[in-house]
């Protein structure tokens, strides 16, 4: 897995564990729930990622021996069943892991604008500073506007040389990009409006949704 995709998975794991400690299967389920709408990740790399984070001291591993298998936890989730005589592993964020998460959430550069990284960063916008959110949204829009121009240029060049189905596929791709750009325009306008309503000496570190 490439460095960028590895960082994406690291952010996903740390961001989800920031909410509450979890068993491995619960962690995978939560990552699927949070990120599935944006981009599928290779979950074959989840456990190697957990091992790397453990070795780096960013997460810790504990053994859950309390409560019967299948019992309901306080948060409403069912306690998973472990094998006979085997305790379940629970992963939690360490102090170093919390620092690393804040470092990752503060990165608003090109890696956060690309297809691999944008959805993951967006999923944790509730924990991200307002200025970083805006930088990521504007960067993503810029990247998609470049893609839009590239598709339009390709359509112009190849319109007479491709069949109708290929042409429709190109048009569909263009429409998808245009839709996302409109969505980003709305988000950017909303972020700017909220920023303009902040007190001059105010510091908006996270979104209203996360703090509520």
Tab-separated table of C-alpha atoms in Angstrom, residues 109-111 113-115 136-149 177 181 184:
chain	number	residue	atom	x	y	z
A	109	UNK	CA	-2.158	20.036	1.874
A	110	UNK	CA	-2.605	18.317	-1.511
A	111	UNK	CA	-2.758	14.795	-0.048
A	113	UNK	CA	-7.549	16.965	-1.610
A	114	UNK	CA	-7.021	13.787	-3.606
A	115	UNK	CA	-9.522	10.958	-4.025
A	136	UNK	CA	-9.128	21.279	2.215
A	137	UNK	CA	-12.478	22.174	0.635
A	138	UNK	CA	-10.914	24.867	-1.563
A	139	UNK	CA	-8.059	22.560	-2.531
A	140	UNK	CA	-10.467	19.783	-3.447
A	141	UNK	CA	-12.523	22.188	-5.550
A	142	UNK	CA	-9.415	23.383	-7.351
A	143	UNK	CA	-8.369	19.806	-8.068
A	144	UNK	CA	-11.826	18.940	-9.452
A	145	UNK	CA	-11.970	22.086	-11.579
A	146	UNK	CA	-8.705	20.966	-13.190
A	147	UNK	CA	-10.218	17.534	-13.771
A	148	UNK	CA	-13.347	19.110	-15.256
A	149	UNK	CA	-11.323	21.086	-17.788
A	177	UNK	CA	-17.409	16.114	-11.218
A	181	UNK	CA	-17.965	21.061	-7.460
A	184	UNK	CA	-18.138	21.993	-2.549
